[in-house]
Coordinates of C-alpha atoms in Angstrom, one line a residue:
X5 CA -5.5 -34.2 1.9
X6 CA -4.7 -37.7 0.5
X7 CA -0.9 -37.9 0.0
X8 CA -0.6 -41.5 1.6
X9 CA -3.0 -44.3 0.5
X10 CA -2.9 -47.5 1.9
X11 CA -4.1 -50.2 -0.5
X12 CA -4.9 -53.4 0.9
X13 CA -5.5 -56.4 -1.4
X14 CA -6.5 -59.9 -0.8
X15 CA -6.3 -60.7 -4.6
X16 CA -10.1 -61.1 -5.0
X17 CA -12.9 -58.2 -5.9
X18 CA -12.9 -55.4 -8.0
X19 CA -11.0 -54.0 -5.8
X20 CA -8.1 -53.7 -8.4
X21 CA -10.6 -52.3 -11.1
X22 CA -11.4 -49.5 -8.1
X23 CA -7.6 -48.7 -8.4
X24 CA -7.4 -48.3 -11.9
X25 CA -10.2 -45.8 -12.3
X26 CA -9.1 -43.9 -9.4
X27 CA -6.0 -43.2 -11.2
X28 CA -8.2 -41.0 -13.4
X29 CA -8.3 -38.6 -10.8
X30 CA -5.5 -36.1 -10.5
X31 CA -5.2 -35.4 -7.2
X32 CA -5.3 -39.5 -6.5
X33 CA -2.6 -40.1 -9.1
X34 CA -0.3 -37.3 -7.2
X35 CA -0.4 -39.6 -3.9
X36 CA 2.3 -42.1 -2.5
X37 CA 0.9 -45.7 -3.0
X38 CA 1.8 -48.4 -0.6
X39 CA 0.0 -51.7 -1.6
X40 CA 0.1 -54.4 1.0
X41 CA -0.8 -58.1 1.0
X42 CA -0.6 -60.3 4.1
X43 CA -0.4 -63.4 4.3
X44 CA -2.1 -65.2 7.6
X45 CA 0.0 -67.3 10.2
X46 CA 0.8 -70.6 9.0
X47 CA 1.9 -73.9 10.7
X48 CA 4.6 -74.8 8.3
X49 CA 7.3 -73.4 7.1
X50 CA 6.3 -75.1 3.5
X51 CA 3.1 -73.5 4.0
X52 CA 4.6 -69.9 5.0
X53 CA 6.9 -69.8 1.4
X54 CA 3.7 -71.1 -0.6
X55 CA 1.9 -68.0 0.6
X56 CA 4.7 -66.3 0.4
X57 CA 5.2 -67.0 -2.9
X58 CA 1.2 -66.7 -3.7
X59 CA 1.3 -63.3 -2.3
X60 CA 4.3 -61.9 -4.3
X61 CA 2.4 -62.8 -7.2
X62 CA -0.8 -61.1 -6.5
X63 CA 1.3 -57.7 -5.8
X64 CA 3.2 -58.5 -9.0
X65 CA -0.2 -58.8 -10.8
X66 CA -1.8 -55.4 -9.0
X67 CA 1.4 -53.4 -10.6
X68 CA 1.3 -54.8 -14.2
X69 CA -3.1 -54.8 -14.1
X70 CA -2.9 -51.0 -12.6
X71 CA 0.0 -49.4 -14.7
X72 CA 1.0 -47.9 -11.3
X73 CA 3.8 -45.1 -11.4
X74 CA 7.0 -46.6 -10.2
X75 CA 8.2 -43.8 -8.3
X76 CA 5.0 -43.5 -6.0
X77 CA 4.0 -47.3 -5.0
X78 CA 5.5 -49.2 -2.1
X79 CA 4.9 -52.5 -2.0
X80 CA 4.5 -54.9 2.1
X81 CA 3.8 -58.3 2.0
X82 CA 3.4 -59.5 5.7
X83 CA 2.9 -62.1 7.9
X84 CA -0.1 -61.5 10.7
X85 CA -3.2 -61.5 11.4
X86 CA -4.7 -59.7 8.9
X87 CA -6.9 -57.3 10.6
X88 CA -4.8 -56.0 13.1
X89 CA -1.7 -55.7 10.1
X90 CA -3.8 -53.4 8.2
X91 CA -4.2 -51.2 10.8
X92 CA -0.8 -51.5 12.3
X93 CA 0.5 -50.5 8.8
X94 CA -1.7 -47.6 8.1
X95 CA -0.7 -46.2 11.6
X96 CA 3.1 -46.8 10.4
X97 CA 2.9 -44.9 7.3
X98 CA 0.4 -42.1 8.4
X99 CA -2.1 -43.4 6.0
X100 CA -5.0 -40.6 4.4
X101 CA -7.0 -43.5 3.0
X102 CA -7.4 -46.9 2.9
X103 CA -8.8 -49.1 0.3
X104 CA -10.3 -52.2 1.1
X105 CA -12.7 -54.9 -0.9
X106 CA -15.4 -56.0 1.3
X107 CA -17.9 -58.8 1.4
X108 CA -20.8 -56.3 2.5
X109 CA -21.7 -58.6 5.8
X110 CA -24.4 -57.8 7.5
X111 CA -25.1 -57.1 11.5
X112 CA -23.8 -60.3 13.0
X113 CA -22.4 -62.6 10.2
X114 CA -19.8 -59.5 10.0
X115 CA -18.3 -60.7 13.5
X116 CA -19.1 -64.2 13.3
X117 CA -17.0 -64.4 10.0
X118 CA -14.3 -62.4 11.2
X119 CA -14.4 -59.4 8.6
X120 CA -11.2 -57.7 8.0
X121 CA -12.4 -54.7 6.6
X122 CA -15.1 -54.4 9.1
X123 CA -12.7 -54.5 11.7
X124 CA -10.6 -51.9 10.5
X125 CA -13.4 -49.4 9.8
X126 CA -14.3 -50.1 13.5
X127 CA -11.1 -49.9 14.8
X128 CA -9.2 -46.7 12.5
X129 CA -10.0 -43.3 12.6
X130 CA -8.6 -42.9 8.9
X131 CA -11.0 -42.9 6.1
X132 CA -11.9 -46.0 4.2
X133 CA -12.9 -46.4 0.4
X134 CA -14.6 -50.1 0.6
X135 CA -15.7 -51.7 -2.6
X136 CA -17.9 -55.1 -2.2
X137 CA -17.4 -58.1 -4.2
X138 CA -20.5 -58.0 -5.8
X139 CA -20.8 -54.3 -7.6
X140 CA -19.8 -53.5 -10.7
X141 CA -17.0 -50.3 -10.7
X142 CA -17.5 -48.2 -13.4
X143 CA -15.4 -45.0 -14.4
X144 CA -16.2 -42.1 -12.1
X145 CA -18.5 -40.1 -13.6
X146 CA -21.1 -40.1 -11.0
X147 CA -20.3 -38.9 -7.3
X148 CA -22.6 -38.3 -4.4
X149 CA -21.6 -36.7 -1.1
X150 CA -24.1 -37.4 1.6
X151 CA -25.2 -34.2 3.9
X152 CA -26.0 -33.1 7.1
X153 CA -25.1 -30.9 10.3
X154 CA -22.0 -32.9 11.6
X155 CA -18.4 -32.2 11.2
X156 CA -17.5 -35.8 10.1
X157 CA -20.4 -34.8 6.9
X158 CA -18.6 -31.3 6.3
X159 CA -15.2 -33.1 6.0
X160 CA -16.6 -35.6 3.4
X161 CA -17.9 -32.7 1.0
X162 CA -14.0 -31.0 1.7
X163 CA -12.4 -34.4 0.6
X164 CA -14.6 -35.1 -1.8
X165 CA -14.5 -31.5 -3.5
X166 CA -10.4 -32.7 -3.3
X167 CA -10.8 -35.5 -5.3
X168 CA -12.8 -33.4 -8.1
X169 CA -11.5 -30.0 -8.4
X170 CA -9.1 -30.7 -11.1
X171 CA -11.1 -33.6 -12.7
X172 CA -13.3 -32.6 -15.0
X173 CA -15.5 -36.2 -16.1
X174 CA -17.4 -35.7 -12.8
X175 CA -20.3 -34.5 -11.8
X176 CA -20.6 -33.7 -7.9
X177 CA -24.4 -34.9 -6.4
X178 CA -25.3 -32.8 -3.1
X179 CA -27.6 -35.1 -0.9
X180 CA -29.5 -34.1 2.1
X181 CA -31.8 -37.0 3.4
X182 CA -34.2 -35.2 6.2
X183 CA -36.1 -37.5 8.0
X184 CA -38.2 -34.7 9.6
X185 CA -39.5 -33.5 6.1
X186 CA -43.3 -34.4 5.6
X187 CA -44.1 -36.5 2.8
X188 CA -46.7 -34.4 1.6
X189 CA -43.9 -31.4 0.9
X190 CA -42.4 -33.9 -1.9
X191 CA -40.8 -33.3 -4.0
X192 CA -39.4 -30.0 -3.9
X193 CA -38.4 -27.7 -6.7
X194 CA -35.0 -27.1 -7.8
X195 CA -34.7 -23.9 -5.9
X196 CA -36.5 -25.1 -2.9
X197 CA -33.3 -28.3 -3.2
X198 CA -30.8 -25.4 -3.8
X199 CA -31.5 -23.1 -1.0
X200 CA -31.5 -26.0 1.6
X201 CA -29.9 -24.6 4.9
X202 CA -27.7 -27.9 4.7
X203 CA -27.3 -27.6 0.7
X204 CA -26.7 -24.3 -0.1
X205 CA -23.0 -23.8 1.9
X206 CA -22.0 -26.8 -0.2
X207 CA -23.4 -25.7 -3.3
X208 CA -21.3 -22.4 -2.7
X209 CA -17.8 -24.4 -2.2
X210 CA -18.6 -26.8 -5.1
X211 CA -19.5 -23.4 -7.3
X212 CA -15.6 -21.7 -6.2
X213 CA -13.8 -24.5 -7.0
X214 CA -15.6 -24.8 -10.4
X215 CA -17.2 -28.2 -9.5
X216 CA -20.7 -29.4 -11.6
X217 CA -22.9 -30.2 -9.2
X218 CA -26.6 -30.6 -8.4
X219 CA -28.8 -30.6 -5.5
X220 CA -31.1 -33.3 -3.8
X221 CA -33.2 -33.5 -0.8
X222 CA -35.7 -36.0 0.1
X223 CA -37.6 -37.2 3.2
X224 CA -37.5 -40.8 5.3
X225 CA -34.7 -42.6 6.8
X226 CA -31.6 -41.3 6.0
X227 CA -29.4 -44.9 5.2
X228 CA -32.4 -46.1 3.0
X229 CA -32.7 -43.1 1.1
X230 CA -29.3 -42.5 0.8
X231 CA -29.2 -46.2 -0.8
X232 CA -32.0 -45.2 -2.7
X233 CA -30.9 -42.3 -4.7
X234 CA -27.6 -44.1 -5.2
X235 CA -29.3 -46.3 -7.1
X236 CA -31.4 -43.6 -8.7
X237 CA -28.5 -41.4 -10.1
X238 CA -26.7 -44.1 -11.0
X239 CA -23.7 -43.3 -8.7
X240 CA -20.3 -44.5 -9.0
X241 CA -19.0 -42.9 -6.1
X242 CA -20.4 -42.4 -2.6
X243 CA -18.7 -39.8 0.0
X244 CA -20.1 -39.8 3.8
X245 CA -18.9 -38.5 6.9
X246 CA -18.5 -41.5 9.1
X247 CA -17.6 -40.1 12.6
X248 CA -15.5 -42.0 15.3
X249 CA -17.3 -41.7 18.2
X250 CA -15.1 -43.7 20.6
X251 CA -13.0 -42.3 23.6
X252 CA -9.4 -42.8 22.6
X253 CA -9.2 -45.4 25.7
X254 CA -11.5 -47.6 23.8
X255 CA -10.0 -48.0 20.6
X256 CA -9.2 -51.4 21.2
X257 CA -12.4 -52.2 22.9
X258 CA -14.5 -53.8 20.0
X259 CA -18.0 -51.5 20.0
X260 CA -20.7 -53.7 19.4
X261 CA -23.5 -51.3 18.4
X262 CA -21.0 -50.3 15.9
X263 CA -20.2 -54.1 14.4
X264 CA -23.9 -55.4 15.2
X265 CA -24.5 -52.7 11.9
X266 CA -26.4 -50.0 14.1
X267 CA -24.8 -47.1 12.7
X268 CA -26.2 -45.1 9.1
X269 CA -22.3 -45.5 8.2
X270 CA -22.5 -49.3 8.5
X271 CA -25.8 -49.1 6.7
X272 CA -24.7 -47.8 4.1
X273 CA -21.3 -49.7 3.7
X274 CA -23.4 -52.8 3.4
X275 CA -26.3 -51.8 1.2
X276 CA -25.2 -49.3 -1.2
X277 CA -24.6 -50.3 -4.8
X278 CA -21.3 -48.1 -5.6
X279 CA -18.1 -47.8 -3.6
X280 CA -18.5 -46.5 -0.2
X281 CA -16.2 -43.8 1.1
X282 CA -16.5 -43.4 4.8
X283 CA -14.5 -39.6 5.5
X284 CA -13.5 -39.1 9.0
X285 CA -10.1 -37.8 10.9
X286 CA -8.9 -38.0 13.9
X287 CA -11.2 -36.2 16.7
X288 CA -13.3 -35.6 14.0

């Protein structure tokens, strides 16, 4: 599921220290690394070799920080618009992930300050691991997958069961925010959690694969809670289904609801306290 990562630095974040611990992981190590840096257009030529220069360094510094495998990294540095070369690249090498730091913008400011990896999560339909500047990435001990009826959800708990079937450190977290669920029926019991209708399938995958994992479902708004019990279990990972729901003739239309932070996906990217993994696939 995740032979081809596209790793997209601008030499800032933790977004390196994200890298590293994923290299933990088995099934992450196994995959074909291409790390790209691009450099924005310049005016002159003695500006284009500095950042030239500038961004063979920062590559240079990702290989030696990472201890990356020689014979599965590829390294780009190009010259564009930033945005738009990120996803031009991930189409070019069939990317099955993209890593990105982020600033966590919020609603607006996220246009107004032209956000790179906001504008690839709106305009790819490949999934995105985004790390903000301002958390702290810890070894990946800790991973939530976020739970309900849709497809995009069902292939997040299939990636994310992926990542952790042959990695032992982790503990898998089953969430299932229900905003119908009356207050008054909190908090359930463990069996009540474990025979969820939404729960339980998951529970049975996990238990195949030989995957730890517990069970928790809670009331209210779904991107607040979900934020919440991040912050509760002390996550280090968080896996959502983030569904494209865009007619292909639009995907270069920019969808404003989308960017303007309406959607629990973009909720979530900008108020959780762990890396975000946003799962979705094409038509998915």
């Amino acid at each position: 599921m995740l032979e081809k990562i596209l790793y997209a630095d601008s030499g800032t974040g933790p977004t390196q220290d994200m890298l590293k611990v994923l290299m933990d992981i088995p099934a992450i190590k196994k995959a074909a690394i291409t790390i790209l840096h691009v450099i924005p257009p310049q005016i002159t030529a003695d500006a284009v070799t500095a950042k030239w220069e500038e961004g063979g360094k920062i590559i240079a510094s990702i290989l030696e920080n990472v201890q990356l495998d020689p014979s599965k990294v590829s390294t780009m540095l190009r010259q564009g618009d930033p945005k738009d070369t990120v996803c031009q690249v991930a189409e070019e090498i069939n990317a099955d992930l993209i890593i990105m730091g982020s600033r966590g913008l919020k609603r607006l400011e996220a246009i107004l300050e032209n956000s790179v990896s906001q504008y690839v999560f709106q305009l790819t339909n490949r999934p995105m691991l985004l790390v903000k500047d301002d958390i702290y990435v810890k070894k990946i001990k800790r991973v939530m997958v976020a739970l309900d009826k849709s497809a995009a959800a069902q292939y997040a708990l299939d990636l994310t069961l992926f990542l952790l079937r042959d990695y032992p450190d982790a503990e898998l977290f089953l969430a299932r925010v229900n905003p119908d669920l009356k207050p008054e029926l909190l908090p359930l019991s463990r069996t009540e959690m474990e025979n969820n209708p939404i729960l339980a399938p998951a529970a049975e995958k996990a238990k195949r694969m030989g995957v730890p994992y517990r069970c928790i479902v809670t009331g209210g708004k779904p991107g607040e809670q979900i934020c919440n019990l991040v912050e509760e279990n002390n996550i280090d990972l968080l896996v959502m289904g983030s569904p494209d729901r865009r007619p292909s003739v639009a995907k270069s239309l920019p969808d404003l609801d989308r960017l303007l932070g309406t959607s629990l996906s973009d909720y979530v990217r900008v108020n959780a306290s762990c890396p975000v993994l946003l799962a979705r696939k094409e038509g998915g």
